[in-house]
């Protein structure tokens, strides 16, 4: 376990430290809390800075039967302290501690008095009095940690020291809840015993932020909830990967192939190993039972009498291993349950699970409860158990597909179906796919997909999704083509919906739309989940077809349809949520989309829909980046990459990597972004057309910004033939909803290259495309302008009127307007540049794109500076800088700084802008005189000279003395015509 920072205990540490503030302050300090809460770290931090001599001993459970072991530890420290002080000779009759210790003179105590051994030493009151003198000559703090494990003789010594407090003596006892020895608890009522009781609380949200600063906020919140604020559990859980974390929090056993529980083995299991044999068996049986069991089931599982089990439970509660409330006994944390289970041997576990399963069958318990026991019972041929496992799998498939898959596989092994084996294959394939095991799912589904019959359609559909996830595009098309020829059946609405999704993903637009139309005309559409998903797919189809206004009119219905779904309905169409998310992204409803995406991710985790996470997180990353939440976008892209890698969804690796690349280009150093560029460039391109286009465009545009050569942008070896596929239109021939943005980016690149004629044509096309979208025309008409040349007046469109920037999608209108501003500024048309920048700011504000709006504001500031409005320029720069800083957009911050310096360098200074005294100070500073010399020359104080000089630098737009001489020369010359 990694060492963590000391956080979250400021109030408790302050309360302990305050005991040194006054002579009558508390001197008996009690620190109490459950195991792992951080008592030892708090006590150690306090002792480290205590202004006196400190001795510290720690109780150990396996040593508590050894008489006086804590007292002996204290004697050793007293002796070592004396030796270190140079005043002790073990062969002489000298005092322990002669000399000076860290807290002052050390008490003279004879070695024979404290070093004596023998069974009766602690019973001897004389020995206790001599120890009292040894601890009382100088101010001393004695810390006893884990005092609940103290031996009886050492407790008697501590009680004696409390009753007969040495001068300047403080005692700190740290113990688990309820672990303070009774003899010491009784002494707290004695009037002269001034005590302070510190109850160490769980960590708060702020404490977790300090303990785990590198974790993303969402995972930190999850860890806080899962750990109950216990720092030990927090640290252990934080080191688990997400998959193992999920298993631990669900109370499941860890993956046998995982080594991620090493820290658990060293901590919690080590403590459980101290239990007596019966206590350990009862704890292990409690772990086997899982849900809080009744006493009868627990006794049956552990195979012990009820009285013995009850006594062991009392001891486990006292130790803080389990807790009892509301009539149930449970482990205080899932991690302890996992540790107790792993502590048992496999043979013992198999028998315990078998006993529990038989007991549950006798009482007719729910099938999932029985199945949870049967899967670990080392079953042989068993028809009854096989039927139970199949029934349980059917019940939990929607909520826990991974469990369903395990139970179905076991049922097939112990009781293969003789009547309908293909039904078993489809059920297993479906469960494996929902759990994210596409490769295994495809293998299970192959027999049913190949054989005509009642299971073929669903098997083909599920196999096609597996093939798509695995990157086997040609095979997926073959499967879909076969599925499309099969007749429809009553109740197959979800199947037809899934088929439509795959057809649209596979560019079979006509087939997909026809299937959706048929679905809307059938009774299946009455299912709210099917209707919501079909509406989202239809909306996305309109977006892809360039019918933006139609899509925008339909989107509110999509949004409301999904909002109305229960979580149970939501989970059934979670694979359609990416379509809704993309609709929201393209139609500037990103905040709505994120609400649905976040819910879909929660539902996927809750119900085991792991296969959907990669695409959900990818859409989420794009939406977060668009809204300027750049750090969150990078985290979402990483989550998408992890899920795509885990569940082998290769198409999403480059697609998610592309949005991370664009975001890193704004937030990270150039070398970090360049590393990400090469990582994405090395990946196979996505097969889906517009995903591939996004990746290629991102690589080309960021290569320019990163200074990479154009020849670096080339696709690696692809898993598809290099020859054009006639079923996939060439890239760029079908403009999508972001067509205006793509044209605008190309225009910016042309301006940067100095190709203003090409820039003019691209700007005009971008404006036309954005205007076409807002006018509800078919966006494909914009392609006809591919060969358009720049009009004579580049600030006007082909009709001779200034393009409208009102209405339409704010994201696309803003992109076109910003490109116009960039081009107009390049050709010197500052009025148009200013108006277009303002239009871009308004459009991006409407779309919620805060970083893009700030980029437009930066351009507006540059234009204002060139027009001579330095006040407006400064205001624009400040506003843009604030947004870039909040978003972490370091590259844009640097661009803003450059623009500000350029403005300061170009700003003319009026001859009257400096007062007479400021001019005198400036002239002397320009000649290299130091402040104190200027002060002496002008009979001023150095502080006054410093103030004058600060005003001079601000008025001249400088950051140092270096440019004062040049600026003063400019003041003495006629002001030249400022550049336009």
Coordinates of C-alpha atoms in Angstrom, one line a residue, residues 84-466:
X84 CA 22.3 7.6 23.8
X85 CA 22.8 10.4 26.4
X86 CA 26.2 8.9 27.2
X87 CA 25.5 8.5 30.9
X88 CA 24.9 4.7 31.2
X89 CA 27.3 1.9 31.6
X90 CA 25.6 -1.5 31.7
X91 CA 28.4 -2.8 33.9
X92 CA 28.1 -0.1 36.5
X93 CA 25.5 0.7 39.1
X94 CA 24.4 4.0 37.4
X95 CA 21.2 5.7 36.8
X96 CA 19.2 5.2 33.7
X97 CA 18.9 8.4 31.7
X98 CA 21.8 10.3 33.4
X99 CA 22.7 13.1 31.2
X100 CA 20.4 15.2 29.1
X101 CA 17.6 13.8 26.9
X102 CA 15.7 15.5 24.1
X103 CA 13.3 17.0 26.6
X104 CA 15.8 18.0 29.3
X105 CA 17.7 16.3 32.1
X106 CA 17.0 12.6 32.2
X107 CA 15.9 11.1 35.6
X108 CA 18.6 9.1 37.5
X109 CA 17.1 5.6 37.8
X110 CA 19.3 2.6 38.6
X111 CA 19.6 0.0 36.0
X112 CA 18.9 -2.7 38.6
X113 CA 15.6 -1.0 39.4
X114 CA 14.1 -1.1 35.9
X115 CA 16.1 -3.7 34.2
X116 CA 15.3 -6.5 36.7
X117 CA 13.5 -9.5 35.3
X118 CA 11.2 -12.0 37.0
X119 CA 7.6 -13.0 37.2
X120 CA 6.8 -10.8 40.1
X121 CA 8.4 -7.6 39.0
X122 CA 5.2 -5.8 38.0
X123 CA 3.4 -6.9 41.1
X124 CA 6.0 -5.2 43.1
X125 CA 4.7 -1.7 44.1
X126 CA 8.3 -0.6 44.6
X127 CA 9.0 -1.2 40.9
X128 CA 6.0 0.9 39.9
X129 CA 7.2 3.8 42.1
X130 CA 10.7 3.6 40.6
X131 CA 9.1 3.8 37.1
X132 CA 7.1 6.8 38.3
X133 CA 10.3 8.6 39.3
X134 CA 12.0 7.7 36.0
X135 CA 9.1 9.2 34.0
X136 CA 8.6 12.3 36.2
X137 CA 12.0 14.1 36.5
X138 CA 11.5 15.8 33.1
X139 CA 8.4 16.6 31.1
X140 CA 7.5 13.3 29.4
X141 CA 4.8 12.1 27.0
X142 CA 4.1 8.3 27.1
X143 CA 2.1 7.1 24.0
X144 CA 0.5 3.6 24.2
X145 CA -1.1 2.7 20.9
X146 CA -3.5 -0.2 20.5
X147 CA -3.9 -0.4 24.2
X148 CA -6.8 -2.8 23.8
X149 CA -4.1 -5.5 23.3
X150 CA -2.3 -4.7 26.5
X151 CA -1.3 -7.4 28.9
X152 CA -2.8 -7.2 32.4
X153 CA 0.4 -6.4 34.2
X154 CA 1.1 -3.4 31.9
X155 CA -2.4 -2.2 32.4
X156 CA -1.9 -2.2 36.2
X157 CA 1.3 -0.1 35.7
X158 CA -0.6 2.4 33.5
X159 CA -3.4 2.6 36.2
X160 CA -0.7 3.3 38.9
X161 CA 0.8 6.1 36.8
X162 CA -2.7 7.6 36.3
X163 CA -3.5 7.4 40.1
X164 CA 0.0 8.7 41.0
X165 CA 0.8 11.1 38.1
X166 CA 4.5 11.9 37.9
X167 CA 5.3 15.6 37.6
X168 CA 5.1 16.9 34.0
X169 CA 3.8 13.5 32.9
X170 CA 1.3 13.1 30.0
X171 CA -0.2 9.8 29.0
X172 CA -1.9 9.1 25.6
X173 CA -3.8 5.9 25.1
X174 CA -5.1 5.0 21.6
X175 CA -7.5 2.2 21.2
X176 CA -10.3 0.8 19.1
X177 CA -13.9 1.5 19.8
X178 CA -14.8 0.1 23.2
X179 CA -11.3 -1.1 23.8
X180 CA -10.2 1.1 26.7
X181 CA -9.3 -1.2 29.7
X182 CA -12.0 -1.2 32.4
X183 CA -9.6 -0.3 35.2
X184 CA -8.5 2.8 33.3
X185 CA -12.1 3.8 32.3
X186 CA -13.1 3.8 36.0
X187 CA -10.2 6.2 36.8
X188 CA -11.7 8.8 34.5
X189 CA -14.2 9.7 37.2
X190 CA -11.4 10.6 39.7
X191 CA -11.5 14.5 40.1
X192 CA -7.8 15.0 39.8
X193 CA -7.6 13.0 36.5
X194 CA -7.9 15.7 33.8
X195 CA -8.7 13.8 30.6
X196 CA -9.5 14.6 27.0
X197 CA -11.4 12.1 24.8
X198 CA -10.7 12.4 21.0
X199 CA -13.1 10.4 18.8
X200 CA -11.5 10.0 15.4
X201 CA -14.2 10.5 12.7
X202 CA -14.5 9.2 9.2
X203 CA -12.9 11.2 6.4
X204 CA -15.0 13.9 4.7
X205 CA -15.1 14.6 1.0
X206 CA -12.4 17.3 1.4
X207 CA -10.2 14.8 3.3
X208 CA -10.4 12.3 0.5
X209 CA -9.5 15.0 -2.0
X210 CA -6.3 15.6 0.0
X211 CA -5.6 11.9 0.5
X212 CA -6.1 10.9 -3.2
X213 CA -5.4 14.1 -5.2
X214 CA -4.6 12.1 -8.4
X215 CA -7.9 10.4 -8.6
X216 CA -10.6 11.9 -10.7
X217 CA -13.5 13.5 -8.7
X218 CA -16.1 10.9 -9.7
X219 CA -13.9 7.9 -8.5
X220 CA -13.0 9.8 -5.3
X221 CA -16.7 10.2 -4.5
X222 CA -17.2 6.5 -5.2
X223 CA -14.3 5.5 -3.0
X224 CA -15.5 7.7 -0.2
X225 CA -18.9 6.1 -0.3
X226 CA -17.5 2.6 -0.6
X227 CA -15.0 3.0 2.3
X228 CA -17.4 4.7 4.7
X229 CA -14.7 7.3 5.2
X230 CA -12.1 4.9 6.6
X231 CA -8.6 5.8 5.5
X232 CA -7.3 2.3 5.5
X233 CA -10.2 1.1 3.2
X234 CA -9.8 4.2 1.1
X235 CA -6.2 3.4 0.4
X236 CA -6.8 -0.3 -0.2
X237 CA -9.7 0.4 -2.6
X238 CA -7.9 3.1 -4.4
X239 CA -5.2 0.7 -5.5
X240 CA -7.7 -1.7 -7.1
X241 CA -8.4 -1.4 -10.8
X242 CA -12.0 -0.5 -11.6
X243 CA -13.1 -4.1 -12.4
X244 CA -11.7 -5.4 -9.1
X245 CA -13.1 -2.4 -7.3
X246 CA -16.6 -3.3 -8.6
X247 CA -16.2 -6.9 -7.5
X248 CA -15.0 -5.9 -4.0
X249 CA -17.9 -3.4 -3.5
X250 CA -20.5 -6.0 -4.7
X251 CA -19.1 -8.4 -2.1
X252 CA -17.8 -10.8 -4.8
X253 CA -14.7 -12.8 -4.7
X254 CA -11.7 -11.4 -6.5
X255 CA -10.7 -12.7 -9.9
X256 CA -8.4 -15.7 -9.2
X257 CA -6.0 -14.4 -11.8
X258 CA -5.7 -11.0 -10.1
X259 CA -2.8 -10.0 -8.0
X260 CA -4.5 -6.7 -7.0
X261 CA -5.4 -7.9 -3.5
X262 CA -1.8 -8.1 -2.2
X263 CA -2.4 -5.2 0.1
X264 CA -5.5 -6.9 1.5
X265 CA -3.5 -10.0 2.2
X266 CA -0.9 -8.0 4.1
X267 CA -3.4 -6.1 6.3
X268 CA -7.0 -7.3 6.8
X269 CA -6.2 -11.0 6.3
X270 CA -3.3 -10.8 8.6
X271 CA -5.5 -9.5 11.4
X272 CA -8.2 -12.1 10.7
X273 CA -5.5 -14.8 11.0
X274 CA -5.3 -13.9 14.7
X275 CA -8.9 -15.1 15.3
X276 CA -9.4 -18.4 17.2
X277 CA -10.3 -21.4 15.2
X278 CA -14.0 -21.2 15.9
X279 CA -14.2 -17.4 15.4
X280 CA -12.4 -17.7 12.1
X281 CA -14.7 -20.5 10.9
X282 CA -17.8 -18.5 11.8
X283 CA -16.4 -15.4 10.0
X284 CA -15.7 -17.6 6.9
X285 CA -19.2 -19.1 7.0
X286 CA -20.6 -15.6 7.3
X287 CA -18.6 -14.7 4.1
X288 CA -20.0 -17.8 2.4
X289 CA -23.6 -17.0 3.2
X290 CA -23.2 -13.5 1.6
X291 CA -26.4 -11.7 2.4
X292 CA -27.1 -11.3 6.1
X293 CA -28.0 -14.8 7.1
X294 CA -30.3 -16.0 9.9
X295 CA -28.7 -17.9 12.7
X296 CA -30.1 -21.2 11.4
X297 CA -28.5 -20.8 8.0
X298 CA -25.2 -19.7 9.5
X299 CA -25.1 -22.7 11.9
X300 CA -25.8 -25.0 9.0
X301 CA -23.1 -23.5 6.8
X302 CA -20.4 -23.6 9.5
X303 CA -21.7 -27.0 10.9
X304 CA -21.6 -25.9 14.6
X305 CA -24.2 -25.7 17.4
X306 CA -26.1 -22.4 17.7
X307 CA -24.7 -21.6 21.2
X308 CA -21.1 -21.9 19.9
X309 CA -21.9 -19.7 16.8
X310 CA -23.6 -17.1 19.0
X311 CA -20.6 -16.9 21.3
X312 CA -18.2 -16.5 18.4
X313 CA -20.4 -13.8 16.9
X314 CA -20.2 -11.8 20.2
X315 CA -16.4 -12.0 20.1
X316 CA -16.4 -10.9 16.4
X317 CA -18.6 -8.0 17.1
X318 CA -16.3 -6.9 20.0
X319 CA -13.3 -7.1 17.7
X320 CA -15.0 -4.9 15.1
X321 CA -15.0 -7.6 12.4
X322 CA -18.7 -7.7 12.1
X323 CA -21.5 -5.5 13.2
X324 CA -25.0 -6.2 14.5
X325 CA -27.9 -4.0 13.8
X326 CA -31.6 -4.3 12.8
X327 CA -31.6 -7.9 13.7
X328 CA -28.8 -8.8 11.2
X329 CA -25.1 -9.5 11.5
X330 CA -22.9 -8.2 8.6
X331 CA -19.2 -7.5 8.1
X332 CA -18.3 -3.9 8.8
X333 CA -17.0 -3.6 5.3
X334 CA -17.0 -5.7 2.1
X335 CA -13.2 -5.8 2.1
X336 CA -13.3 -7.8 5.4
X337 CA -15.8 -10.2 3.9
X338 CA -13.5 -10.7 0.9
X339 CA -10.5 -11.2 3.2
X340 CA -12.4 -13.7 5.4
X341 CA -13.5 -15.7 2.4
X342 CA -9.9 -15.8 0.9
X343 CA -8.6 -17.0 4.3
X344 CA -10.5 -20.3 3.9
X345 CA -9.2 -23.4 2.0
X346 CA -10.9 -24.5 -1.2
X347 CA -12.1 -27.8 0.3
X348 CA -13.7 -26.2 3.3
X349 CA -15.4 -23.6 1.1
X350 CA -16.8 -26.2 -1.2
X351 CA -18.4 -28.1 1.7
X352 CA -19.7 -24.9 3.2
X353 CA -21.3 -23.7 0.0
X354 CA -22.9 -27.2 -0.5
X355 CA -24.4 -27.1 3.0
X356 CA -25.7 -23.5 2.4
X357 CA -27.2 -24.5 -1.0
X358 CA -29.0 -27.5 0.4
X359 CA -30.4 -25.4 3.3
X360 CA -31.6 -22.7 0.9
X361 CA -33.3 -25.4 -1.3
X362 CA -35.0 -26.8 1.7
X363 CA -36.5 -23.5 2.6
X364 CA -37.4 -22.7 -1.0
X365 CA -35.2 -19.6 -1.1
X366 CA -35.0 -17.5 -4.3
X367 CA -33.1 -19.1 -7.2
X368 CA -30.3 -16.5 -7.4
X369 CA -29.5 -17.1 -3.7
X370 CA -29.2 -20.8 -4.4
X371 CA -27.2 -20.4 -7.6
X372 CA -24.7 -18.2 -5.7
X373 CA -23.9 -21.2 -3.5
X374 CA -24.1 -23.9 -6.1
X375 CA -21.5 -22.3 -8.4
X376 CA -18.8 -22.8 -5.7
X377 CA -20.0 -26.3 -4.5
X378 CA -17.8 -28.4 -6.8
X379 CA -20.9 -30.0 -8.4
X380 CA -20.9 -33.1 -10.6
X381 CA -23.8 -34.3 -12.7
X382 CA -26.9 -32.8 -11.2
X383 CA -30.1 -32.1 -13.1
X384 CA -31.8 -30.4 -10.2
X385 CA -29.0 -27.9 -9.7
X386 CA -28.8 -27.4 -13.5
X387 CA -32.4 -26.3 -13.6
X388 CA -31.9 -24.0 -10.6
X389 CA -28.9 -22.4 -12.2
X390 CA -30.8 -21.8 -15.5
X391 CA -33.8 -20.3 -13.7
X392 CA -31.5 -18.0 -11.6
X393 CA -29.6 -16.9 -14.7
X394 CA -32.8 -15.9 -16.4
X395 CA -33.8 -13.9 -13.4
X396 CA -30.6 -11.9 -13.0
X397 CA -29.6 -11.5 -16.7
X398 CA -30.8 -7.9 -16.9
X399 CA -29.1 -6.9 -13.7
X400 CA -26.0 -9.1 -13.5
X401 CA -25.2 -10.7 -16.8
X402 CA -21.7 -11.8 -15.7
X403 CA -23.3 -13.9 -13.0
X404 CA -25.9 -15.2 -15.4
X405 CA -23.1 -16.3 -17.8
X406 CA -21.3 -18.2 -15.1
X407 CA -24.4 -20.0 -14.0
X408 CA -25.4 -20.9 -17.5
X409 CA -22.0 -22.3 -18.3
X410 CA -22.1 -24.4 -15.1
X411 CA -25.6 -25.6 -15.9
X412 CA -24.5 -26.7 -19.3
X413 CA -21.6 -28.6 -17.8
X414 CA -23.5 -30.4 -15.0
X415 CA -26.9 -30.9 -16.9
X416 CA -26.7 -30.3 -20.6
X417 CA -30.1 -29.8 -22.2
X418 CA -31.3 -32.7 -24.3
X419 CA -34.4 -30.9 -25.7
X420 CA -33.2 -27.5 -26.8
X421 CA -29.4 -27.1 -26.6
X422 CA -29.5 -24.1 -29.0
X423 CA -31.6 -22.1 -26.5
X424 CA -28.8 -22.7 -24.0
X425 CA -26.3 -21.4 -26.5
X426 CA -28.2 -18.2 -27.2
X427 CA -28.8 -17.6 -23.5
X428 CA -25.1 -18.0 -22.8
X429 CA -24.1 -15.9 -25.8
X430 CA -26.5 -13.1 -24.8
X431 CA -25.2 -13.1 -21.2
X432 CA -21.5 -13.1 -22.3
X433 CA -22.1 -10.2 -24.7
X434 CA -23.9 -8.1 -22.1
X435 CA -21.0 -8.8 -19.7
X436 CA -18.5 -7.5 -22.4
X437 CA -17.0 -10.9 -23.3
X438 CA -17.6 -10.6 -27.1
X439 CA -15.1 -13.3 -28.1
X440 CA -16.6 -16.0 -25.9
X441 CA -20.1 -14.8 -26.8
X442 CA -19.4 -15.3 -30.5
X443 CA -18.1 -18.8 -29.9
X444 CA -21.2 -19.7 -27.9
X445 CA -23.6 -18.2 -30.6
X446 CA -22.1 -19.8 -33.7
X447 CA -24.2 -23.1 -33.6
X448 CA -27.5 -21.2 -33.2
X449 CA -26.6 -18.6 -35.8
X450 CA -25.9 -21.3 -38.4
X451 CA -29.0 -23.4 -37.9
X452 CA -32.5 -22.3 -39.1
X453 CA -35.1 -22.2 -36.4
X454 CA -36.7 -20.2 -33.7
X455 CA -33.3 -19.0 -32.2
X456 CA -31.5 -18.1 -35.5
X457 CA -32.6 -14.4 -35.8
X458 CA -31.5 -13.5 -32.3
X459 CA -28.3 -15.5 -32.6
X460 CA -27.4 -13.8 -35.9
X461 CA -28.1 -10.4 -34.3
X462 CA -26.0 -11.0 -31.3
X463 CA -23.2 -12.5 -33.4
X464 CA -23.2 -9.4 -35.6
X465 CA -22.8 -7.2 -32.6
X466 CA -19.9 -9.4 -31.4

